[in-house]
PDB file of C-alpha atoms in Angstrom:
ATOM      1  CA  UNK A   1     101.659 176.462  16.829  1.00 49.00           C
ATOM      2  CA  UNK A   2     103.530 173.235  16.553  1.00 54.00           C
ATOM      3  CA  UNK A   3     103.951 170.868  19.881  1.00 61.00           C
ATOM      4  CA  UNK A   4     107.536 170.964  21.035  1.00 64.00           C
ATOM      5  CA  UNK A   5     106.622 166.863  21.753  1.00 78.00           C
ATOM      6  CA  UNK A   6     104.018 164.039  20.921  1.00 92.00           C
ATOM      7  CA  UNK A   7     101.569 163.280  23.404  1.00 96.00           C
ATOM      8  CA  UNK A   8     100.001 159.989  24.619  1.00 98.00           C
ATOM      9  CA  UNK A   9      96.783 160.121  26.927  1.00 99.00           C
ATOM     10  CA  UNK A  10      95.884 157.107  29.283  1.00 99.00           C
ATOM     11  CA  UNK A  11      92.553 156.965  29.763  1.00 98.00           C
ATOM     12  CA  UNK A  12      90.954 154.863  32.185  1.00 98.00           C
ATOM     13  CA  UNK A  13      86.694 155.266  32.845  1.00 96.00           C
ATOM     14  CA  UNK A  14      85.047 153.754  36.023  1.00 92.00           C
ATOM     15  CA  UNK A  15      81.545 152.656  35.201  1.00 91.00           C
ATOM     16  CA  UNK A  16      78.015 152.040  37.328  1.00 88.00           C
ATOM     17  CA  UNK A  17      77.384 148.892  36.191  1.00 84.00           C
ATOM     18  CA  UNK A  18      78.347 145.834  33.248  1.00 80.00           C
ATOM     19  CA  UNK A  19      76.846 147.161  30.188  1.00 77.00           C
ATOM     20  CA  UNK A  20      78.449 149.387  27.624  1.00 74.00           C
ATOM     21  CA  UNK A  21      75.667 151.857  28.300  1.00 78.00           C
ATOM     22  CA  UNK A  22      76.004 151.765  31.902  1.00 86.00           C
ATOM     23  CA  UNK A  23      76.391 155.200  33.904  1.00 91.00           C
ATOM     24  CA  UNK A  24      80.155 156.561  33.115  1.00 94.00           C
ATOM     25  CA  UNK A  25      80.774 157.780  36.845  1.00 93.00           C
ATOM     26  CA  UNK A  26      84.450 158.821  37.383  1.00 95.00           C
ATOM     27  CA  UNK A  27      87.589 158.961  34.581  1.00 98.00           C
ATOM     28  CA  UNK A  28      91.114 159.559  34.563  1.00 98.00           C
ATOM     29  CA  UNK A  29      93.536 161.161  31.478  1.00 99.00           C
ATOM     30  CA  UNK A  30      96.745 161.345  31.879  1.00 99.00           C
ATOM     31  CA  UNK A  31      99.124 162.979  28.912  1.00 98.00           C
ATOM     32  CA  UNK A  32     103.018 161.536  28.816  1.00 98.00           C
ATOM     33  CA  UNK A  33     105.609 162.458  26.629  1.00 96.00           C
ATOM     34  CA  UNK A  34     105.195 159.911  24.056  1.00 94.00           C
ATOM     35  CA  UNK A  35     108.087 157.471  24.540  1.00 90.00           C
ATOM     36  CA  UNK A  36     109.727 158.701  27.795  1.00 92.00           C
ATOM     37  CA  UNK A  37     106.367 158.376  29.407  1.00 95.00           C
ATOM     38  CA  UNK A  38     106.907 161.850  31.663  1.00 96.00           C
ATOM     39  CA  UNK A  39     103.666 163.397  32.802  1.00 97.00           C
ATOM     40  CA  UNK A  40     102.845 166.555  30.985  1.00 97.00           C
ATOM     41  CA  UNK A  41      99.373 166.968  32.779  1.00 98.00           C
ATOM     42  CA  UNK A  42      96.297 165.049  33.787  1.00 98.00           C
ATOM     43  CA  UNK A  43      92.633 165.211  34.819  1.00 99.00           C
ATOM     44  CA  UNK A  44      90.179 163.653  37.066  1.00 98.00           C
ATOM     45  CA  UNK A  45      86.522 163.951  36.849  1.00 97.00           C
ATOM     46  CA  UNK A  46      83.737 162.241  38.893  1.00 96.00           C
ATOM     47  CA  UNK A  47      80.510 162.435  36.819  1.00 96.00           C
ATOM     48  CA  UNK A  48      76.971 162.643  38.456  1.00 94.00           C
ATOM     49  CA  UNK A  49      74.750 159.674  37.403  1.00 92.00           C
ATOM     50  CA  UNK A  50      71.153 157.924  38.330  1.00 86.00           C
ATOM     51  CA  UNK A  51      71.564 155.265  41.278  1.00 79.00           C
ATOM     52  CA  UNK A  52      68.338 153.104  39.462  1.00 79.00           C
ATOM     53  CA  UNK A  53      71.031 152.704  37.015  1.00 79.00           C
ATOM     54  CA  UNK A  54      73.637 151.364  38.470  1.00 79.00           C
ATOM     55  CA  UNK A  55      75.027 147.463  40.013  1.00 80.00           C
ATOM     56  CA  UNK A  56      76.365 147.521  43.739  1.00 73.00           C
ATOM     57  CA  UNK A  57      78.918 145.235  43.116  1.00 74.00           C
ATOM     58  CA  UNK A  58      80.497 147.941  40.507  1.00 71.00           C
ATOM     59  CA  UNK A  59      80.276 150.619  42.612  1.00 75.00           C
ATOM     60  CA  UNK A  60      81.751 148.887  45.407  1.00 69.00           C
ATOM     61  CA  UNK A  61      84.625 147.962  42.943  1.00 64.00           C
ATOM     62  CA  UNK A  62      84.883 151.557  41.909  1.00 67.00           C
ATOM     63  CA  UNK A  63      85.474 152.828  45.272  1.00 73.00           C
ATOM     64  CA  UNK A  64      82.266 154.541  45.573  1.00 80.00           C
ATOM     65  CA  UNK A  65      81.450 157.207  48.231  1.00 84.00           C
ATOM     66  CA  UNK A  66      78.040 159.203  48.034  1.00 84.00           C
ATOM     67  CA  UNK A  67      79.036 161.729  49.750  1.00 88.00           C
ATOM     68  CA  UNK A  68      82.653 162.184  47.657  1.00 89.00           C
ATOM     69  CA  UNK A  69      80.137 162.415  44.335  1.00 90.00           C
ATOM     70  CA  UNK A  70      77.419 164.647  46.077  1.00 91.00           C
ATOM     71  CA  UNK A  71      80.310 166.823  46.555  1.00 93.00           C
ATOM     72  CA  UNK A  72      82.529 166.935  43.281  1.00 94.00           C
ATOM     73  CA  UNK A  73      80.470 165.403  40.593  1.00 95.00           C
ATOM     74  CA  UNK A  74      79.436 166.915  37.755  1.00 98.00           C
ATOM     75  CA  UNK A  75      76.698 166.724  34.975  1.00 97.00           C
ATOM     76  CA  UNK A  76      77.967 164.181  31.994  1.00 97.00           C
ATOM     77  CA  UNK A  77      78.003 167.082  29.630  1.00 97.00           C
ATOM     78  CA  UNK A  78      80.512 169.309  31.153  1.00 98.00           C
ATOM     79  CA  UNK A  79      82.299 165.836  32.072  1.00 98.00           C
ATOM     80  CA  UNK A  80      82.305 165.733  28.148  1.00 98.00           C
ATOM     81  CA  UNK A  81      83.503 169.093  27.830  1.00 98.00           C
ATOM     82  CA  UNK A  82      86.528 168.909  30.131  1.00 98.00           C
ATOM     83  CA  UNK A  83      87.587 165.877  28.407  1.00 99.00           C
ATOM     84  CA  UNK A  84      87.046 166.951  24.883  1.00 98.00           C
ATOM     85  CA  UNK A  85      89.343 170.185  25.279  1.00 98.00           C
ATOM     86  CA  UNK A  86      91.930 168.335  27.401  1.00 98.00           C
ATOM     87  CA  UNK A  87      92.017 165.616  24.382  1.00 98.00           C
ATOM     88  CA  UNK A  88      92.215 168.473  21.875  1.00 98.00           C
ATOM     89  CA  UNK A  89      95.134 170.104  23.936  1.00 97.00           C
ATOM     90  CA  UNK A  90      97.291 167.516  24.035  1.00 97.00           C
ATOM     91  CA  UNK A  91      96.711 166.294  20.458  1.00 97.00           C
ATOM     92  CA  UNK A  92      99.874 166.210  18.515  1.00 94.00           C
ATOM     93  CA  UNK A  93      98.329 163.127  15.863  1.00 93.00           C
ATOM     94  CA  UNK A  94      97.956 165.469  12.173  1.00 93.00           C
ATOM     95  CA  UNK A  95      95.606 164.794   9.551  1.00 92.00           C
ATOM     96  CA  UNK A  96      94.492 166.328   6.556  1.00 92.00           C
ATOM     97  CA  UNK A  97      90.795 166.686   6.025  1.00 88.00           C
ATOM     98  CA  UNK A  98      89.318 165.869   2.560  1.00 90.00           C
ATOM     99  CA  UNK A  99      89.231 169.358   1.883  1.00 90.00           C
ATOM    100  CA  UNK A 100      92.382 169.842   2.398  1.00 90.00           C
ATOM    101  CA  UNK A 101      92.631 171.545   6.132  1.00 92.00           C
ATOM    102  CA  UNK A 102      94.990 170.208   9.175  1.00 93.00           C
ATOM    103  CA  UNK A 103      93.774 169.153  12.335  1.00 93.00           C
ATOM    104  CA  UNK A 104      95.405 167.279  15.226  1.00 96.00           C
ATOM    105  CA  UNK A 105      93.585 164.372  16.898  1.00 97.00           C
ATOM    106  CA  UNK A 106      95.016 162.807  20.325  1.00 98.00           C
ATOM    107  CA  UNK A 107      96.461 159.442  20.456  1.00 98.00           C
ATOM    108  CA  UNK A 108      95.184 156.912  23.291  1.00 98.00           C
ATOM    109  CA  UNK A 109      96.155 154.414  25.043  1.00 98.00           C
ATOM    110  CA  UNK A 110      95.511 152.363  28.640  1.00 98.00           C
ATOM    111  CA  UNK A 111      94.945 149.011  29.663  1.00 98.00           C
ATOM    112  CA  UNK A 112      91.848 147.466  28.019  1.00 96.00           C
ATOM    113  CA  UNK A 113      91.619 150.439  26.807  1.00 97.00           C
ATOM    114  CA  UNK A 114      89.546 149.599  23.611  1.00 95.00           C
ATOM    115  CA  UNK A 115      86.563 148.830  25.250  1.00 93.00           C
ATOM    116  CA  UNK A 116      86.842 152.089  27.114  1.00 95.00           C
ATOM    117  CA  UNK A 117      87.546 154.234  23.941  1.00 96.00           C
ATOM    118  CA  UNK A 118      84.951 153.026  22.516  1.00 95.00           C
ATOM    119  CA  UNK A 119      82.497 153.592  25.494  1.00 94.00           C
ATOM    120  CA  UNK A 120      83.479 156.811  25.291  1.00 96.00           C
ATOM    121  CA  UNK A 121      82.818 157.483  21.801  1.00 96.00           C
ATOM    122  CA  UNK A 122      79.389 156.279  22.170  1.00 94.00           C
ATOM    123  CA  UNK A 123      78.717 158.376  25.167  1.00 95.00           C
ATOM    124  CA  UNK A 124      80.653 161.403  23.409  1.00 97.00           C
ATOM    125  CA  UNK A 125      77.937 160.445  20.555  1.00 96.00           C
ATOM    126  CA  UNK A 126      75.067 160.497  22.779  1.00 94.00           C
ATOM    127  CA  UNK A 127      75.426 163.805  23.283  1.00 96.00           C
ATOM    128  CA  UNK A 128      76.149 164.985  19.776  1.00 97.00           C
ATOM    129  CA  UNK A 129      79.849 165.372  20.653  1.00 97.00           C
ATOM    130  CA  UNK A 130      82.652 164.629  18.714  1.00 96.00           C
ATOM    131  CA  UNK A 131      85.344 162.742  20.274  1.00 98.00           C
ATOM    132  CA  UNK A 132      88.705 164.135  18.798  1.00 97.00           C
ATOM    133  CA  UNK A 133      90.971 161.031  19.171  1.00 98.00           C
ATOM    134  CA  UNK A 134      92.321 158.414  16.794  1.00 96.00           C
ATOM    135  CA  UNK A 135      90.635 155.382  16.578  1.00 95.00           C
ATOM    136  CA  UNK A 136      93.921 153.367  16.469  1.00 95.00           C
ATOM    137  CA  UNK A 137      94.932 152.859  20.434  1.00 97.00           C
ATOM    138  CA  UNK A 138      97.777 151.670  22.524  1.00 96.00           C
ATOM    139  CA  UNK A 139      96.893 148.622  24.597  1.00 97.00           C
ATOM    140  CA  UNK A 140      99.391 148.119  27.594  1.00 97.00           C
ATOM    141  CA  UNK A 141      97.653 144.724  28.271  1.00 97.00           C
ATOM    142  CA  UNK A 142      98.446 144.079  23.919  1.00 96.00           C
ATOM    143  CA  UNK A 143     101.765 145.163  24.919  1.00 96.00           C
ATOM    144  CA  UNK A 144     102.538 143.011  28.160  1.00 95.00           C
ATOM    145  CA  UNK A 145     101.620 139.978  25.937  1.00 95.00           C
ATOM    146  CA  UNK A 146     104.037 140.648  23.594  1.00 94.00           C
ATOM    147  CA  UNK A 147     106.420 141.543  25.453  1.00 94.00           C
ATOM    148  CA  UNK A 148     106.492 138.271  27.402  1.00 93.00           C
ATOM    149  CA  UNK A 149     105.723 136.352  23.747  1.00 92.00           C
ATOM    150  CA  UNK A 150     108.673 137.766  22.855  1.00 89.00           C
ATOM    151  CA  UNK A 151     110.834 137.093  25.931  1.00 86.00           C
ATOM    152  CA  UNK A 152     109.591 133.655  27.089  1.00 78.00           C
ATOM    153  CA  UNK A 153     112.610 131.551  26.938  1.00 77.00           C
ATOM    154  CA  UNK A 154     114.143 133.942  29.776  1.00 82.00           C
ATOM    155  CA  UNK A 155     111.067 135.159  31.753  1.00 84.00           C
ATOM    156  CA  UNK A 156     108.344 133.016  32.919  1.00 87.00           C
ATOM    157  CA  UNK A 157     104.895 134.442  31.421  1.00 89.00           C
ATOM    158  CA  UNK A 158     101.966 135.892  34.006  1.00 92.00           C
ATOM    159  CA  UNK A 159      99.068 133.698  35.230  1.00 93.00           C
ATOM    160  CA  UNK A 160      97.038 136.455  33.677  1.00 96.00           C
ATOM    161  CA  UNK A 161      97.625 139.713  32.203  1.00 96.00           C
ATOM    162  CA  UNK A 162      95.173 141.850  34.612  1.00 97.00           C
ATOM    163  CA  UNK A 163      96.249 144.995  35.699  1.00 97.00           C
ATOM    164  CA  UNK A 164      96.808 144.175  39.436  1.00 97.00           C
ATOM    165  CA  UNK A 165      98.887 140.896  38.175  1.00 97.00           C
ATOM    166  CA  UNK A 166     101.138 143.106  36.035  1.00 97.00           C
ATOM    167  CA  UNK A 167     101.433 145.900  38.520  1.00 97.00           C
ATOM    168  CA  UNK A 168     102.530 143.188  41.321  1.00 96.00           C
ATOM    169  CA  UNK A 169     105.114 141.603  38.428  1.00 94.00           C
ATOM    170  CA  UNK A 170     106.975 144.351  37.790  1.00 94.00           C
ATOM    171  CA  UNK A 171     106.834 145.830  41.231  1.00 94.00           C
ATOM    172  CA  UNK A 172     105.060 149.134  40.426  1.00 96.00           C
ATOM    173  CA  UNK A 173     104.741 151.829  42.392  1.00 96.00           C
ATOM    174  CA  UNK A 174     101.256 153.223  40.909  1.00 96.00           C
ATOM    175  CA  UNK A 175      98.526 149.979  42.421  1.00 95.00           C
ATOM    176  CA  UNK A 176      95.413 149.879  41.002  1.00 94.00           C
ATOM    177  CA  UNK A 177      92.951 149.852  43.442  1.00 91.00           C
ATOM    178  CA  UNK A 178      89.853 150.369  40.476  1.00 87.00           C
ATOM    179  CA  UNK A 179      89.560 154.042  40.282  1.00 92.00           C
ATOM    180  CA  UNK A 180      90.438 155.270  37.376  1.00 95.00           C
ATOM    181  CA  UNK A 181      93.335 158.053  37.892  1.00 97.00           C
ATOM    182  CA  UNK A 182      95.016 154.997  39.938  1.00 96.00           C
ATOM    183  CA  UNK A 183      94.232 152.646  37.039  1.00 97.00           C
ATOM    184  CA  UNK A 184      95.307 155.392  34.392  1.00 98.00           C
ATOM    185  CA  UNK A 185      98.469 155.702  36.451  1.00 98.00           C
ATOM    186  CA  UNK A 186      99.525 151.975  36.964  1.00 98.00           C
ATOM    187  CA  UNK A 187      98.985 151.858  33.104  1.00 98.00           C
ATOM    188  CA  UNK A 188     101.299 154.633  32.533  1.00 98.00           C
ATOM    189  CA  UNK A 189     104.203 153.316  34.911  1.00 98.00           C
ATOM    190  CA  UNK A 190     103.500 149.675  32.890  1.00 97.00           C
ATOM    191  CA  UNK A 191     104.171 151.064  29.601  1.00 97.00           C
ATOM    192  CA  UNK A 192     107.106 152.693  30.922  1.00 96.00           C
ATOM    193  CA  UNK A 193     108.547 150.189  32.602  1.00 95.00           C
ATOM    194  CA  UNK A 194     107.884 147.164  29.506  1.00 94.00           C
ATOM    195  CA  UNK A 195     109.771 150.149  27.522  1.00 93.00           C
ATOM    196  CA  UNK A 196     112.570 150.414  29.303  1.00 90.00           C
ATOM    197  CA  UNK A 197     112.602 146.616  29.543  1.00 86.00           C
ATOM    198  CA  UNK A 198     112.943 146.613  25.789  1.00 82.00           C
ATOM    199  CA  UNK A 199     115.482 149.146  25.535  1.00 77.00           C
ATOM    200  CA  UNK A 200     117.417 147.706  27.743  1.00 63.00           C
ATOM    201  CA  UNK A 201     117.546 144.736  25.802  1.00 58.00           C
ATOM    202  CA  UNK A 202     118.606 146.255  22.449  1.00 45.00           C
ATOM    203  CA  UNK A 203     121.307 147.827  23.859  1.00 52.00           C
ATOM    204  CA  UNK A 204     122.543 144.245  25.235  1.00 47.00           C
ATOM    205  CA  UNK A 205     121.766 142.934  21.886  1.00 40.00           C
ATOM    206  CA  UNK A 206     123.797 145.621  20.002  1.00 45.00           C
ATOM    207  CA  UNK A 207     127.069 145.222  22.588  1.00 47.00           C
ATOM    208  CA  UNK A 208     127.090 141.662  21.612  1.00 43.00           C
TER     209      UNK A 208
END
């Protein structure tokens, strides 16, 4: 059946420690109307990992509570599993195989979000999953450059383009606060509001 709409999931992945291979232990995906930015649906997940694996000062960052993970985490494969089949249901990305059969991959995007795309591939891969996404993504921090590259001579440019920075900028009301549904949402309400920033601005541009 074909989507009534195309689909954009924010992803955002809280992990145990520095490395890429560090414990994944809580993400956020959150699917938007691609363009309008209205949430269609999302997911939470807190995963279950070793503590001889993990840094303090990342879980402390992450918002950790033992007894919040002894509670609702799960193993990392059915963590895999709930966010394969909620990628694959909001795919609305088409390809054509080389033998000549359709398939539908999600597209991504977040803040930072290529190094967490492709921590997730590799942990997907670990497992001998498949991770049905494209490998292109949409990078809200990419986009906040450009849109103050673009719109310098008017608005003074961020110290930084961190999350929080942004967030406090353009007055958000999704914080993040380094979990990763909050971080997911602050990246949504970003994207939304650099794009109505921008349309705003054509439409001034066209009256003139």
């Amino acid at each position: 059946m074909e989507p009534d709409h195309h689909s954009t999931v924010f992803l955002d992945i809280e992990r145990a420690g520095r490395k890429r291979t560090s414990p994944i232990i809580e993400l956020a995906a959150i699917a938007v109307v691609s363009g309008s930015y209205q949430e269609i649906d999302r997911l939470e997940t807190r995963v279950q990992f070793s503590a001889k694996d993990s840094e303090v000062r990342f879980l402390g960052l992450s918002k950790f509570r033992p007894s919040v993970w002894e509670q609702y985490a799960i193993p990392e494969e059915d963590a895999i599993k709930k966010l394969a089949h909620f990628l694959r249901k909001h795919a609305t990305e088409e390809f054509t195989s080389k033998n000549g059969k359709a398939y539908r991959l999600a597209k991504i995007a977040g803040h930072n979000v290529e190094f967490d795309a492709g921590t997730l591939r590799a942990w997907f891969r670990r497992h001998g999953e498949f991770f049905p996404a494209k490998r292109s993504v949409l990078d809200t921090r990419q986009l906040s450059e450009w849109f103050f590259s673009m719109n310098h001579q008017t608005i003074d440019p961020p110290a930084d383009h961190r999350l929080e920075t942004l967030a406090e900028i353009f007055s958000l009301k999704a914080r993040p606060t380094h979990t990763a549904l909050s971080d997911a949402l602050a990246a949504v309400e970003l994207a939304r509001t650099i794009a109505h920033y921008t349309r705003v601005g054509i439409r001034a541009s066209e009256a003139a």
